[in-house]
Each structure stands twice: as C-alpha cells, then as structure tokens.
Amino acid sequence: MYRIKIGFFRLKPVLFGVILLFQLAVGESDAAEQKVGSDTISYEGYTRFQFRSRWGGGDKDRDLYQSLFLDIKPEDQQEPDWNFTALGHLSKDLDVGQGFSEFHDVYNSYRDSTDTRLYFGYLDINNLGFVNKDSRVKRIRLGRQDLLGTGQLLQFDGIRLDSRIFKEESRRIQLSVYGGDPVDYYNSDASDSLFGVILQSRPKDKLRLRLDWVEVEDKHNRANNFWPGVQVDNKDDFLAFSTWYSGWKNFKLHSRYTLLESDVKKLHVRGSYSRPDRDLIASVSYSQLNNSILQYSNDFDPFFTTLSALRPYHHTQVNLWKGLSENRSIDAGVSLRLLRDSSDDSLYNHDFKTFYLSHNTTGLRDGKVDLTLTMNYWSASGRNDMITYGGQVDYHDNGDWKYSGGIYYDLYKYNDIVAVSNSTVGANFNTVAEKEDIYTYFVEAKWKRSAHRHLSFKFEYEAGQFSSYKTVRVGYTYRF
C-alpha cells in the first residue's frame, strides 16, 4: 500500500508512474510552457531516481528511492501573481520479509514496503484578486510548508499570511501569522495543532530583527527506550529572537536566542569575514545549551525516543579558507564541544575536540585532475588522541565524465536501528547504535549526458571495529 499523510487525511498515489509520465511529457526543454486560456504557465524542476544496495556482517539491504520537485508559475512576470512549489519522495524496500537486519531503518518499521512522503507542497498567492500590490497583505501561502527561519525545523499543513503593519518603506515592519496541523511522518494522530506569529523589522539598512513565537500541541503514543507505547500529551511554547547585521565592511554578524517552555535556553552567535580581493573567508560560531532537552513535542524534540536527553554543552567552531594561488587553496577549522557537567558524558553526549587542515589543488595534468588532502586531529572524552588522514582525487576526461576516489574517517557513526533486548520489560525493541573509528573508502563516477540528464555510480567500503560494510548507489537525475 502506498501511503502519504497530508494534514487531516491520507492519499494513496502511485508516484512511480506519475514521475515517468511527467518526464516523457516535458521533453528536453529548459522550462516547459503550456497555454492555459490566455495565460502562459512555465514549470521546471527535476526528478531523481536512486538504487541502493548494502551488505556486510551477514546482512543485506536493497532499496529504491524517487523524488520529484516542481515549481509552477506564470511566465514573464517579474513578480508572479502566484506560484506552486512541491517536493515529494518515495522509497521502496526490496527485501520485504527477510527478518531483522542490521541495515533496518525507520522505513522497515512500517507494515508496507513502500513509503510516500510530501515534504512540501504549497500555493503562494502574491497578487490575485483582493491581494494586490498596494495592500498591506503581501502573500498568502496555502498547503504543506516549513518554517526554517525560526531556528527550529517546523512543518505544518495549513495557512500563512504575510502582511505589512506599515506601508511606508522607511518603517519596514512585517507581521506573519500561521496555523495548521503539524506534520508527523511516523504516526497517524490528527489531534495535533500548531499556531505561530512572526514579527520582522529593518530599523536600518544593514540590520534585520526577527521575533518568533509558536505553540504546538502534540498528542500521540510515543514509545521510549524502556516503556513502548506511552501516551504523550504535550503543549509547548517556543520563542526565538534573531538578529542579522552587515553594517561593518566585509563582516557579518548573526545571533539567535531561543526559549522552549521557559526551561530550555539556547544561544547561537556566528560572525563571518570575507575578503574576495585576498581570497579569504573566515567564520567563528558559538552555541550554548543551558538546560537538558527532555521529552517535548515531536516538533521540538524528534529524537528523544532513540537518543534520549540532550545535555547542556558549549560548542565553538572556527573555519578559515584561503586561496594560495590560482589553483591552490587551504581550508582549516577547529571544533570544540564541552559538556557543562563532565558527568553527563554518555552514549550520545560527548566532549570532543577536532582540528582539520585541507589542501586543495585544481587543474593538474592539463586541467584534468583535482586533488584534496586532509588531516584531522581528534580528542574525545575517554579516548586517546589521534591523527587521521584522508583525501580525494577527481579526474575530468574533458568530456561528459567525472571520476572520483578517496577515503575519509569518522570518530562516531550511527546505525539507524539496532535490536536490543531489555530484561526490565521482557521484550525486544529498536534503538540507535553508535560505532567508533570508521574509515570509509569510495569510488564514484558521474556522467553528464546533457544539461538535463545526469547518471551517477558510487561504491563505498566501510571498515569498522567489528565488521565491514559495502554500499552501492546508482542514481539518475532528469531536469526539466
């Protein structure tokens, strides 16, 4: 059964056939056009197919993935009256009924081998009927949409209205109000609700301020690591204040302070410095979590079921890119994460320090070869310090093919789901497993058949502490 949850109802679309028929219909044009009455409509986007096969440790897994992106709007309008944008994804498990596998992920927990999802699909009304350019209303958005600017990934099915409190450009204050049904891909509850307000202002040309408030009500059966099937009823408020400033020459500053139910306070500050004339880009960021993130609404804490609590920490990152010549550059960075209380160190809460240095050379061998060499220094709680090396070589055949190969290292890597037996409740359940000291070797080939058609092949060999794994990915992308 194909399933997709959209707000308060479900659909059962056969997405494979729709994507193939759409591809045949649009042909090779850059942006297809179709006459609808007296109006001309343009649509563009892409469809992507991928086959993935994994094996190792006595297990195997094969999956098919498809995605479709669409952007439809009136042709030849600098500010279109309306536009429709959508992204959908379909996955198919080809190993149904093989029993538990180390490669099982969340899709294997469903009864169906096919899972269909609509990530977003919304209609923007910018200048249609009563909504005109002289109105205080700037835009109405209907459908499945997200709220990336809040500092928290939120998705909902509903409506959003953007309006100007003052028409005068010099005052520049915008109010947005939205509400609907939060998107939850993992259960069928229809009793959830979401409502929020955004207030934005530009008091100066180089300064932007934003205040977000959102309330989410979340009712569902939410299993945890020890007591599956616990009924959860959360009603959480989230507040965020963000600033962006670019008034200094070559320097930009961004900050965000968030508050969840007056309990969880988080601060993030990032500064960036850019000098294109000197081939120099640098950035510094600092994040601080003041309180543990425990069990809140799925929209604010989607990983509690598998990762449990996130403990307070300080995290600092510094990155630098510098061009050395026309075809050589270096990329360096430091990442330092410290738990506020060292006793909080646990399976998914770690102190760590890492430093990387990367040297990039392009245009070797008559412009056909690019080379990247990387060195990493790692220091983590309960571990010996270590230095690792990696690299990647890209070869361009001056035609349609590009070949790559390389190696990289992960101090920590995670399996999606692993079976665990717990004697307390006398049952098996699924959790997430952490692996350490993982080297991954890969080779990849990409074929740019035309501006619209791309084919890729990638093989990965993962060498871990206890076993090794192989992964093959074959992909095809068509842009229209």
mmCIF file with all atom_site columns, C-alpha atoms in Angstrom, residues 154-355:
data_model
loop_
_atom_site.group_PDB
_atom_site.id
_atom_site.type_symbol
_atom_site.label_atom_id
_atom_site.label_alt_id
_atom_site.label_comp_id
_atom_site.label_asym_id
_atom_site.label_entity_id
_atom_site.label_seq_id
_atom_site.pdbx_PDB_ins_code
_atom_site.Cartn_x
_atom_site.Cartn_y
_atom_site.Cartn_z
_atom_site.occupancy
_atom_site.B_iso_or_equiv
_atom_site.pdbx_formal_charge
_atom_site.auth_seq_id
_atom_site.auth_comp_id
_atom_site.auth_asym_id
_atom_site.auth_atom_id
_atom_site.pdbx_PDB_model_num
ATOM 1   C CA . LEU A 1 154 ? 8.837  23.041 11.737 1.00 0.00 ? 154 LEU A CA 1
ATOM 2   C CA . GLN A 1 155 ? 6.454  21.675 9.099  1.00 0.00 ? 155 GLN A CA 1
ATOM 3   C CA . PHE A 1 156 ? 2.694  22.018 9.009  1.00 0.00 ? 156 PHE A CA 1
ATOM 4   C CA . ASP A 1 157 ? -0.339 21.733 6.734  1.00 0.00 ? 157 ASP A CA 1
ATOM 5   C CA . GLY A 1 158 ? -2.225 24.985 6.867  1.00 0.00 ? 158 GLY A CA 1
ATOM 6   C CA . ILE A 1 159 ? -2.152 28.659 6.003  1.00 0.00 ? 159 ILE A CA 1
ATOM 7   C CA . ARG A 1 160 ? 0.305  31.523 6.446  1.00 0.00 ? 160 ARG A CA 1
ATOM 8   C CA . LEU A 1 161 ? -0.405 35.214 5.894  1.00 0.00 ? 161 LEU A CA 1
ATOM 9   C CA . ASP A 1 162 ? 2.394  37.792 5.490  1.00 0.00 ? 162 ASP A CA 1
ATOM 10  C CA . SER A 1 163 ? 1.390  41.443 5.896  1.00 0.00 ? 163 SER A CA 1
ATOM 11  C CA . ARG A 1 164 ? 2.954  44.860 6.368  1.00 0.00 ? 164 ARG A CA 1
ATOM 12  C CA . ILE A 1 165 ? 1.996  46.730 9.515  1.00 0.00 ? 165 ILE A CA 1
ATOM 13  C CA . PHE A 1 166 ? 3.158  49.963 7.883  1.00 0.00 ? 166 PHE A CA 1
ATOM 14  C CA . LYS A 1 167 ? 3.053  50.606 4.138  1.00 0.00 ? 167 LYS A CA 1
ATOM 15  C CA . GLU A 1 168 ? 5.890  53.131 4.284  1.00 0.00 ? 168 GLU A CA 1
ATOM 16  C CA . GLU A 1 169 ? 9.161  51.583 3.136  1.00 0.00 ? 169 GLU A CA 1
ATOM 17  C CA . SER A 1 170 ? 11.113 53.517 5.763  1.00 0.00 ? 170 SER A CA 1
ATOM 18  C CA . ARG A 1 171 ? 9.274  51.798 8.634  1.00 0.00 ? 171 ARG A CA 1
ATOM 19  C CA . ARG A 1 172 ? 9.598  48.275 7.201  1.00 0.00 ? 172 ARG A CA 1
ATOM 20  C CA . ILE A 1 173 ? 7.731  46.125 9.720  1.00 0.00 ? 173 ILE A CA 1
ATOM 21  C CA . GLN A 1 174 ? 6.186  42.806 8.629  1.00 0.00 ? 174 GLN A CA 1
ATOM 22  C CA . LEU A 1 175 ? 3.767  40.610 10.566 1.00 0.00 ? 175 LEU A CA 1
ATOM 23  C CA . SER A 1 176 ? 3.159  36.947 9.694  1.00 0.00 ? 176 SER A CA 1
ATOM 24  C CA . VAL A 1 177 ? 0.506  34.700 11.208 1.00 0.00 ? 177 VAL A CA 1
ATOM 25  C CA . TYR A 1 178 ? 0.235  30.965 10.515 1.00 0.00 ? 178 TYR A CA 1
ATOM 26  C CA . GLY A 1 179 ? -1.513 27.865 11.769 1.00 0.00 ? 179 GLY A CA 1
ATOM 27  C CA . GLY A 1 180 ? -2.463 24.304 10.921 1.00 0.00 ? 180 GLY A CA 1
ATOM 28  C CA . ASP A 1 181 ? -1.682 20.666 11.556 1.00 0.00 ? 181 ASP A CA 1
ATOM 29  C CA . PRO A 1 182 ? 1.962  19.767 12.387 1.00 0.00 ? 182 PRO A CA 1
ATOM 30  C CA . VAL A 1 183 ? 3.474  17.218 10.015 1.00 0.00 ? 183 VAL A CA 1
ATOM 31  C CA . ASP A 1 184 ? 4.357  13.892 11.614 1.00 0.00 ? 184 ASP A CA 1
ATOM 32  C CA . TYR A 1 185 ? 5.627  11.175 9.272  1.00 0.00 ? 185 TYR A CA 1
ATOM 33  C CA . TYR A 1 186 ? 5.705  8.474  11.934 1.00 0.00 ? 186 TYR A CA 1
ATOM 34  C CA . ASN A 1 187 ? 2.190  8.305  13.359 1.00 0.00 ? 187 ASN A CA 1
ATOM 35  C CA . SER A 1 188 ? -1.378 8.920  12.223 1.00 0.00 ? 188 SER A CA 1
ATOM 36  C CA . ASP A 1 189 ? -2.623 11.201 15.015 1.00 0.00 ? 189 ASP A CA 1
ATOM 37  C CA . ALA A 1 190 ? -4.829 14.016 13.741 1.00 0.00 ? 190 ALA A CA 1
ATOM 38  C CA . SER A 1 191 ? -5.339 15.840 17.054 1.00 0.00 ? 191 SER A CA 1
ATOM 39  C CA . ASP A 1 192 ? -2.179 17.968 16.863 1.00 0.00 ? 192 ASP A CA 1
ATOM 40  C CA . SER A 1 193 ? -2.239 21.718 16.227 1.00 0.00 ? 193 SER A CA 1
ATOM 41  C CA . LEU A 1 194 ? 0.274  24.495 15.595 1.00 0.00 ? 194 LEU A CA 1
ATOM 42  C CA . PHE A 1 195 ? -0.098 28.267 15.701 1.00 0.00 ? 195 PHE A CA 1
ATOM 43  C CA . GLY A 1 196 ? 2.526  30.977 15.450 1.00 0.00 ? 196 GLY A CA 1
ATOM 44  C CA . VAL A 1 197 ? 3.403  34.615 14.856 1.00 0.00 ? 197 VAL A CA 1
ATOM 45  C CA . ILE A 1 198 ? 6.477  36.212 13.231 1.00 0.00 ? 198 ILE A CA 1
ATOM 46  C CA . LEU A 1 199 ? 7.394  39.882 13.601 1.00 0.00 ? 199 LEU A CA 1
ATOM 47  C CA . GLN A 1 200 ? 10.202 41.209 11.388 1.00 0.00 ? 200 GLN A CA 1
ATOM 48  C CA . SER A 1 201 ? 11.710 44.662 11.114 1.00 0.00 ? 201 SER A CA 1
ATOM 49  C CA . ARG A 1 202 ? 14.515 46.507 9.340  1.00 0.00 ? 202 ARG A CA 1
ATOM 50  C CA . PRO A 1 203 ? 15.162 49.586 11.501 1.00 0.00 ? 203 PRO A CA 1
ATOM 51  C CA . LYS A 1 204 ? 18.326 50.215 9.471  1.00 0.00 ? 204 LYS A CA 1
ATOM 52  C CA . ASP A 1 205 ? 19.523 49.189 6.021  1.00 0.00 ? 205 ASP A CA 1
ATOM 53  C CA . LYS A 1 206 ? 22.102 46.794 7.452  1.00 0.00 ? 206 LYS A CA 1
ATOM 54  C CA . LEU A 1 207 ? 20.089 45.498 10.404 1.00 0.00 ? 207 LEU A CA 1
ATOM 55  C CA . ARG A 1 208 ? 17.270 42.926 10.441 1.00 0.00 ? 208 ARG A CA 1
ATOM 56  C CA . LEU A 1 209 ? 15.387 41.798 13.543 1.00 0.00 ? 209 LEU A CA 1
ATOM 57  C CA . ARG A 1 210 ? 13.010 38.858 13.888 1.00 0.00 ? 210 ARG A CA 1
ATOM 58  C CA . LEU A 1 211 ? 10.822 37.623 16.745 1.00 0.00 ? 211 LEU A CA 1
ATOM 59  C CA . ASP A 1 212 ? 9.131  34.186 16.558 1.00 0.00 ? 212 ASP A CA 1
ATOM 60  C CA . TRP A 1 213 ? 6.518  32.656 18.810 1.00 0.00 ? 213 TRP A CA 1
ATOM 61  C CA . VAL A 1 214 ? 4.901  29.280 18.148 1.00 0.00 ? 214 VAL A CA 1
ATOM 62  C CA . GLU A 1 215 ? 2.700  26.974 20.203 1.00 0.00 ? 215 GLU A CA 1
ATOM 63  C CA . VAL A 1 216 ? 2.436  23.250 19.400 1.00 0.00 ? 216 VAL A CA 1
ATOM 64  C CA . GLU A 1 217 ? 0.012  20.757 20.885 1.00 0.00 ? 217 GLU A CA 1
ATOM 65  C CA . ASP A 1 218 ? 1.143  17.165 20.425 1.00 0.00 ? 218 ASP A CA 1
ATOM 66  C CA . LYS A 1 219 ? -0.900 14.105 21.415 1.00 0.00 ? 219 LYS A CA 1
ATOM 67  C CA . HIS A 1 220 ? 0.251  10.626 20.397 1.00 0.00 ? 220 HIS A CA 1
ATOM 68  C CA . ASN A 1 221 ? 1.503  7.246  21.557 1.00 0.00 ? 221 ASN A CA 1
ATOM 69  C CA . ARG A 1 222 ? 5.236  7.718  21.780 1.00 0.00 ? 222 ARG A CA 1
ATOM 70  C CA . ALA A 1 223 ? 7.470  4.746  22.607 1.00 0.00 ? 223 ALA A CA 1
ATOM 71  C CA . ASN A 1 224 ? 10.601 5.355  24.614 1.00 0.00 ? 224 ASN A CA 1
ATOM 72  C CA . ASN A 1 225 ? 13.617 3.120  25.142 1.00 0.00 ? 225 ASN A CA 1
ATOM 73  C CA . PHE A 1 226 ? 12.153 1.209  28.084 1.00 0.00 ? 226 PHE A CA 1
ATOM 74  C CA . TRP A 1 227 ? 8.375  1.633  28.037 1.00 0.00 ? 227 TRP A CA 1
ATOM 75  C CA . PRO A 1 228 ? 6.961  1.339  24.492 1.00 0.00 ? 228 PRO A CA 1
ATOM 76  C CA . GLY A 1 229 ? 3.507  2.735  23.836 1.00 0.00 ? 229 GLY A CA 1
ATOM 77  C CA . VAL A 1 230 ? 3.463  5.574  26.396 1.00 0.00 ? 230 VAL A CA 1
ATOM 78  C CA . GLN A 1 231 ? 0.686  8.129  25.828 1.00 0.00 ? 231 GLN A CA 1
ATOM 79  C CA . VAL A 1 232 ? 2.167  11.625 25.470 1.00 0.00 ? 232 VAL A CA 1
ATOM 80  C CA . ASP A 1 233 ? 0.236  14.901 25.691 1.00 0.00 ? 233 ASP A CA 1
ATOM 81  C CA . ASN A 1 234 ? 2.498  17.917 25.217 1.00 0.00 ? 234 ASN A CA 1
ATOM 82  C CA . LYS A 1 235 ? 1.629  21.564 24.730 1.00 0.00 ? 235 LYS A CA 1
ATOM 83  C CA . ASP A 1 236 ? 4.821  23.565 24.273 1.00 0.00 ? 236 ASP A CA 1
ATOM 84  C CA . ASP A 1 237 ? 5.607  27.210 23.579 1.00 0.00 ? 237 ASP A CA 1
ATOM 85  C CA . PHE A 1 238 ? 8.711  28.246 21.653 1.00 0.00 ? 238 PHE A CA 1
ATOM 86  C CA . LEU A 1 239 ? 10.165 31.767 21.487 1.00 0.00 ? 239 LEU A CA 1
ATOM 87  C CA . ALA A 1 240 ? 13.111 32.931 19.352 1.00 0.00 ? 240 ALA A CA 1
ATOM 88  C CA . PHE A 1 241 ? 14.770 36.308 18.833 1.00 0.00 ? 241 PHE A CA 1
ATOM 89  C CA . SER A 1 242 ? 17.161 36.640 15.877 1.00 0.00 ? 242 SER A CA 1
ATOM 90  C CA . THR A 1 243 ? 19.365 39.427 14.540 1.00 0.00 ? 243 THR A CA 1
ATOM 91  C CA . TRP A 1 244 ? 21.377 39.935 11.342 1.00 0.00 ? 244 TRP A CA 1
ATOM 92  C CA . TYR A 1 245 ? 23.834 42.821 10.975 1.00 0.00 ? 245 TYR A CA 1
ATOM 93  C CA . SER A 1 246 ? 26.063 43.660 7.984  1.00 0.00 ? 246 SER A CA 1
ATOM 94  C CA . GLY A 1 247 ? 26.982 47.263 8.718  1.00 0.00 ? 247 GLY A CA 1
ATOM 95  C CA . TRP A 1 248 ? 30.711 46.602 9.019  1.00 0.00 ? 248 TRP A CA 1
ATOM 96  C CA . LYS A 1 249 ? 32.878 46.310 5.953  1.00 0.00 ? 249 LYS A CA 1
ATOM 97  C CA . ASN A 1 250 ? 33.495 42.669 4.994  1.00 0.00 ? 250 ASN A CA 1
ATOM 98  C CA . PHE A 1 251 ? 31.981 41.443 8.278  1.00 0.00 ? 251 PHE A CA 1
ATOM 99  C CA . LYS A 1 252 ? 28.528 39.991 9.069  1.00 0.00 ? 252 LYS A CA 1
ATOM 100 C CA . LEU A 1 253 ? 27.059 39.022 12.424 1.00 0.00 ? 253 LEU A CA 1
ATOM 101 C CA . HIS A 1 254 ? 24.099 36.756 13.188 1.00 0.00 ? 254 HIS A CA 1
ATOM 102 C CA . SER A 1 255 ? 22.667 35.777 16.578 1.00 0.00 ? 255 SER A CA 1
ATOM 103 C CA . ARG A 1 256 ? 19.689 33.793 17.827 1.00 0.00 ? 256 ARG A CA 1
ATOM 104 C CA . TYR A 1 257 ? 18.370 33.201 21.332 1.00 0.00 ? 257 TYR A CA 1
ATOM 105 C CA . THR A 1 258 ? 15.642 30.585 21.835 1.00 0.00 ? 258 THR A CA 1
ATOM 106 C CA . LEU A 1 259 ? 13.462 29.616 24.742 1.00 0.00 ? 259 LEU A CA 1
ATOM 107 C CA . LEU A 1 260 ? 11.413 26.397 24.958 1.00 0.00 ? 260 LEU A CA 1
ATOM 108 C CA . GLU A 1 261 ? 8.742  26.323 27.672 1.00 0.00 ? 261 GLU A CA 1
ATOM 109 C CA . SER A 1 262 ? 10.903 28.671 29.812 1.00 0.00 ? 262 SER A CA 1
ATOM 110 C CA . ASP A 1 263 ? 13.059 25.593 30.523 1.00 0.00 ? 263 ASP A CA 1
ATOM 111 C CA . VAL A 1 264 ? 15.432 25.118 27.590 1.00 0.00 ? 264 VAL A CA 1
ATOM 112 C CA . LYS A 1 265 ? 17.523 28.135 26.696 1.00 0.00 ? 265 LYS A CA 1
ATOM 113 C CA . LYS A 1 266 ? 19.872 28.110 23.714 1.00 0.00 ? 266 LYS A CA 1
ATOM 114 C CA . LEU A 1 267 ? 22.168 30.791 22.291 1.00 0.00 ? 267 LEU A CA 1
ATOM 115 C CA . HIS A 1 268 ? 23.849 30.793 18.884 1.00 0.00 ? 268 HIS A CA 1
ATOM 116 C CA . VAL A 1 269 ? 26.189 33.521 17.565 1.00 0.00 ? 269 VAL A CA 1
ATOM 117 C CA . ARG A 1 270 ? 28.052 33.494 14.246 1.00 0.00 ? 270 ARG A CA 1
ATOM 118 C CA . GLY A 1 271 ? 30.378 36.037 12.684 1.00 0.00 ? 271 GLY A CA 1
ATOM 119 C CA . SER A 1 272 ? 31.786 35.833 9.147  1.00 0.00 ? 272 SER A CA 1
ATOM 120 C CA . TYR A 1 273 ? 34.541 37.797 7.435  1.00 0.00 ? 273 TYR A CA 1
ATOM 121 C CA . SER A 1 274 ? 35.046 37.853 3.658  1.00 0.00 ? 274 SER A CA 1
ATOM 122 C CA . ARG A 1 275 ? 37.769 39.456 1.521  1.00 0.00 ? 275 ARG A CA 1
ATOM 123 C CA . PRO A 1 276 ? 37.341 38.319 -2.107 1.00 0.00 ? 276 PRO A CA 1
ATOM 124 C CA . ASP A 1 277 ? 40.247 40.522 -3.184 1.00 0.00 ? 277 ASP A CA 1
ATOM 125 C CA . ARG A 1 278 ? 42.520 38.493 -0.900 1.00 0.00 ? 278 ARG A CA 1
ATOM 126 C CA . ASP A 1 279 ? 40.895 35.094 -1.428 1.00 0.00 ? 279 ASP A CA 1
ATOM 127 C CA . LEU A 1 280 ? 39.996 34.937 2.244  1.00 0.00 ? 280 LEU A CA 1
ATOM 128 C CA . ILE A 1 281 ? 36.857 33.705 4.040  1.00 0.00 ? 281 ILE A CA 1
ATOM 129 C CA . ALA A 1 282 ? 36.679 33.162 7.816  1.00 0.00 ? 282 ALA A CA 1
ATOM 130 C CA . SER A 1 283 ? 33.902 32.425 10.303 1.00 0.00 ? 283 SER A CA 1
ATOM 131 C CA . VAL A 1 284 ? 33.514 31.916 14.048 1.00 0.00 ? 284 VAL A CA 1
ATOM 132 C CA . SER A 1 285 ? 30.434 30.471 15.748 1.00 0.00 ? 285 SER A CA 1
ATOM 133 C CA . TYR A 1 286 ? 29.446 29.721 19.326 1.00 0.00 ? 286 TYR A CA 1
ATOM 134 C CA . SER A 1 287 ? 26.456 27.700 20.582 1.00 0.00 ? 287 SER A CA 1
ATOM 135 C CA . GLN A 1 288 ? 25.350 27.169 24.156 1.00 0.00 ? 288 GLN A CA 1
ATOM 136 C CA . LEU A 1 289 ? 22.628 24.884 25.520 1.00 0.00 ? 289 LEU A CA 1
ATOM 137 C CA . ASN A 1 290 ? 21.794 25.869 29.100 1.00 0.00 ? 290 ASN A CA 1
ATOM 138 C CA . ASN A 1 291 ? 19.319 23.125 30.028 1.00 0.00 ? 291 ASN A CA 1
ATOM 139 C CA . SER A 1 292 ? 18.736 19.500 29.103 1.00 0.00 ? 292 SER A CA 1
ATOM 140 C CA . ILE A 1 293 ? 16.327 18.812 26.249 1.00 0.00 ? 293 ILE A CA 1
ATOM 141 C CA . LEU A 1 294 ? 13.976 16.179 27.613 1.00 0.00 ? 294 LEU A CA 1
ATOM 142 C CA . GLN A 1 295 ? 10.632 14.961 26.299 1.00 0.00 ? 295 GLN A CA 1
ATOM 143 C CA . TYR A 1 296 ? 8.824  17.752 24.481 1.00 0.00 ? 296 TYR A CA 1
ATOM 144 C CA . SER A 1 297 ? 6.587  17.833 21.418 1.00 0.00 ? 297 SER A CA 1
ATOM 145 C CA . ASN A 1 298 ? 7.866  15.848 18.439 1.00 0.00 ? 298 ASN A CA 1
ATOM 146 C CA . ASP A 1 299 ? 8.292  19.104 16.524 1.00 0.00 ? 299 ASP A CA 1
ATOM 147 C CA . PHE A 1 300 ? 10.828 20.391 19.060 1.00 0.00 ? 300 PHE A CA 1
ATOM 148 C CA . ASP A 1 301 ? 12.364 17.078 20.139 1.00 0.00 ? 301 ASP A CA 1
ATOM 149 C CA . PRO A 1 302 ? 12.010 14.439 17.385 1.00 0.00 ? 302 PRO A CA 1
ATOM 150 C CA . PHE A 1 303 ? 14.981 12.331 18.539 1.00 0.00 ? 303 PHE A CA 1
ATOM 151 C CA . PHE A 1 304 ? 14.185 11.797 22.227 1.00 0.00 ? 304 PHE A CA 1
ATOM 152 C CA . THR A 1 305 ? 12.745 8.321  21.610 1.00 0.00 ? 305 THR A CA 1
ATOM 153 C CA . THR A 1 306 ? 16.032 6.992  20.238 1.00 0.00 ? 306 THR A CA 1
ATOM 154 C CA . LEU A 1 307 ? 18.693 9.363  21.622 1.00 0.00 ? 307 LEU A CA 1
ATOM 155 C CA . SER A 1 308 ? 17.112 10.226 24.972 1.00 0.00 ? 308 SER A CA 1
ATOM 156 C CA . ALA A 1 309 ? 18.073 13.546 26.636 1.00 0.00 ? 309 ALA A CA 1
ATOM 157 C CA . LEU A 1 310 ? 20.490 16.077 25.153 1.00 0.00 ? 310 LEU A CA 1
ATOM 158 C CA . ARG A 1 311 ? 22.631 17.516 27.939 1.00 0.00 ? 311 ARG A CA 1
ATOM 159 C CA . PRO A 1 312 ? 23.875 21.142 28.334 1.00 0.00 ? 312 PRO A CA 1
ATOM 160 C CA . TYR A 1 313 ? 27.021 21.978 26.365 1.00 0.00 ? 313 TYR A CA 1
ATOM 161 C CA . HIS A 1 314 ? 29.206 24.719 24.876 1.00 0.00 ? 314 HIS A CA 1
ATOM 162 C CA . HIS A 1 315 ? 30.230 24.396 21.223 1.00 0.00 ? 315 HIS A CA 1
ATOM 163 C CA . THR A 1 316 ? 32.722 26.642 19.407 1.00 0.00 ? 316 THR A CA 1
ATOM 164 C CA . GLN A 1 317 ? 33.731 26.426 15.743 1.00 0.00 ? 317 GLN A CA 1
ATOM 165 C CA . VAL A 1 318 ? 36.316 28.352 13.722 1.00 0.00 ? 318 VAL A CA 1
ATOM 166 C CA . ASN A 1 319 ? 36.711 27.942 9.942  1.00 0.00 ? 319 ASN A CA 1
ATOM 167 C CA . LEU A 1 320 ? 39.158 29.522 7.504  1.00 0.00 ? 320 LEU A CA 1
ATOM 168 C CA . TRP A 1 321 ? 39.541 29.324 3.713  1.00 0.00 ? 321 TRP A CA 1
ATOM 169 C CA . LYS A 1 322 ? 42.485 30.985 1.974  1.00 0.00 ? 322 LYS A CA 1
ATOM 170 C CA . GLY A 1 323 ? 43.470 30.951 -1.664 1.00 0.00 ? 323 GLY A CA 1
ATOM 171 C CA . LEU A 1 324 ? 47.227 30.492 -2.109 1.00 0.00 ? 324 LEU A CA 1
ATOM 172 C CA . SER A 1 325 ? 47.389 30.809 -5.871 1.00 0.00 ? 325 SER A CA 1
ATOM 173 C CA . GLU A 1 326 ? 45.167 30.479 -8.914 1.00 0.00 ? 326 GLU A CA 1
ATOM 174 C CA . ASN A 1 327 ? 44.751 26.729 -8.417 1.00 0.00 ? 327 ASN A CA 1
ATOM 175 C CA . ARG A 1 328 ? 45.713 26.089 -4.767 1.00 0.00 ? 328 ARG A CA 1
ATOM 176 C CA . SER A 1 329 ? 43.916 26.801 -1.500 1.00 0.00 ? 329 SER A CA 1
ATOM 177 C CA . ILE A 1 330 ? 43.773 25.670 2.118  1.00 0.00 ? 330 ILE A CA 1
ATOM 178 C CA . ASP A 1 331 ? 40.748 25.030 4.311  1.00 0.00 ? 331 ASP A CA 1
ATOM 179 C CA . ALA A 1 332 ? 41.192 24.750 8.090  1.00 0.00 ? 332 ALA A CA 1
ATOM 180 C CA . GLY A 1 333 ? 38.929 24.543 11.104 1.00 0.00 ? 333 GLY A CA 1
ATOM 181 C CA . VAL A 1 334 ? 38.587 23.822 14.805 1.00 0.00 ? 334 VAL A CA 1
ATOM 182 C CA . SER A 1 335 ? 35.522 22.398 16.570 1.00 0.00 ? 335 SER A CA 1
ATOM 183 C CA . LEU A 1 336 ? 35.367 22.273 20.355 1.00 0.00 ? 336 LEU A CA 1
ATOM 184 C CA . ARG A 1 337 ? 32.369 20.808 22.212 1.00 0.00 ? 337 ARG A CA 1
ATOM 185 C CA . LEU A 1 338 ? 32.383 20.691 26.011 1.00 0.00 ? 338 LEU A CA 1
ATOM 186 C CA . LEU A 1 339 ? 29.638 19.379 28.277 1.00 0.00 ? 339 LEU A CA 1
ATOM 187 C CA . ARG A 1 340 ? 28.769 21.822 31.016 1.00 0.00 ? 340 ARG A CA 1
ATOM 188 C CA . ASP A 1 341 ? 28.911 18.926 33.506 1.00 0.00 ? 341 ASP A CA 1
ATOM 189 C CA . SER A 1 342 ? 31.508 16.269 32.686 1.00 0.00 ? 342 SER A CA 1
ATOM 190 C CA . SER A 1 343 ? 29.400 13.658 34.498 1.00 0.00 ? 343 SER A CA 1
ATOM 191 C CA . ASP A 1 344 ? 26.805 13.960 31.689 1.00 0.00 ? 344 ASP A CA 1
ATOM 192 C CA . ASP A 1 345 ? 29.139 12.153 29.284 1.00 0.00 ? 345 ASP A CA 1
ATOM 193 C CA . SER A 1 346 ? 27.163 9.212  27.874 1.00 0.00 ? 346 SER A CA 1
ATOM 194 C CA . LEU A 1 347 ? 26.451 7.280  24.684 1.00 0.00 ? 347 LEU A CA 1
ATOM 195 C CA . TYR A 1 348 ? 25.137 10.282 22.747 1.00 0.00 ? 348 TYR A CA 1
ATOM 196 C CA . ASN A 1 349 ? 26.559 13.140 24.829 1.00 0.00 ? 349 ASN A CA 1
ATOM 197 C CA . HIS A 1 350 ? 30.308 13.647 24.378 1.00 0.00 ? 350 HIS A CA 1
ATOM 198 C CA . ASP A 1 351 ? 33.105 16.096 24.954 1.00 0.00 ? 351 ASP A CA 1
ATOM 199 C CA . PHE A 1 352 ? 35.311 16.331 21.859 1.00 0.00 ? 352 PHE A CA 1
ATOM 200 C CA . LYS A 1 353 ? 37.884 18.481 20.111 1.00 0.00 ? 353 LYS A CA 1
ATOM 201 C CA . THR A 1 354 ? 38.765 18.198 16.456 1.00 0.00 ? 354 THR A CA 1
ATOM 202 C CA . PHE A 1 355 ? 41.001 20.138 14.086 1.00 0.00 ? 355 PHE A CA 1
#
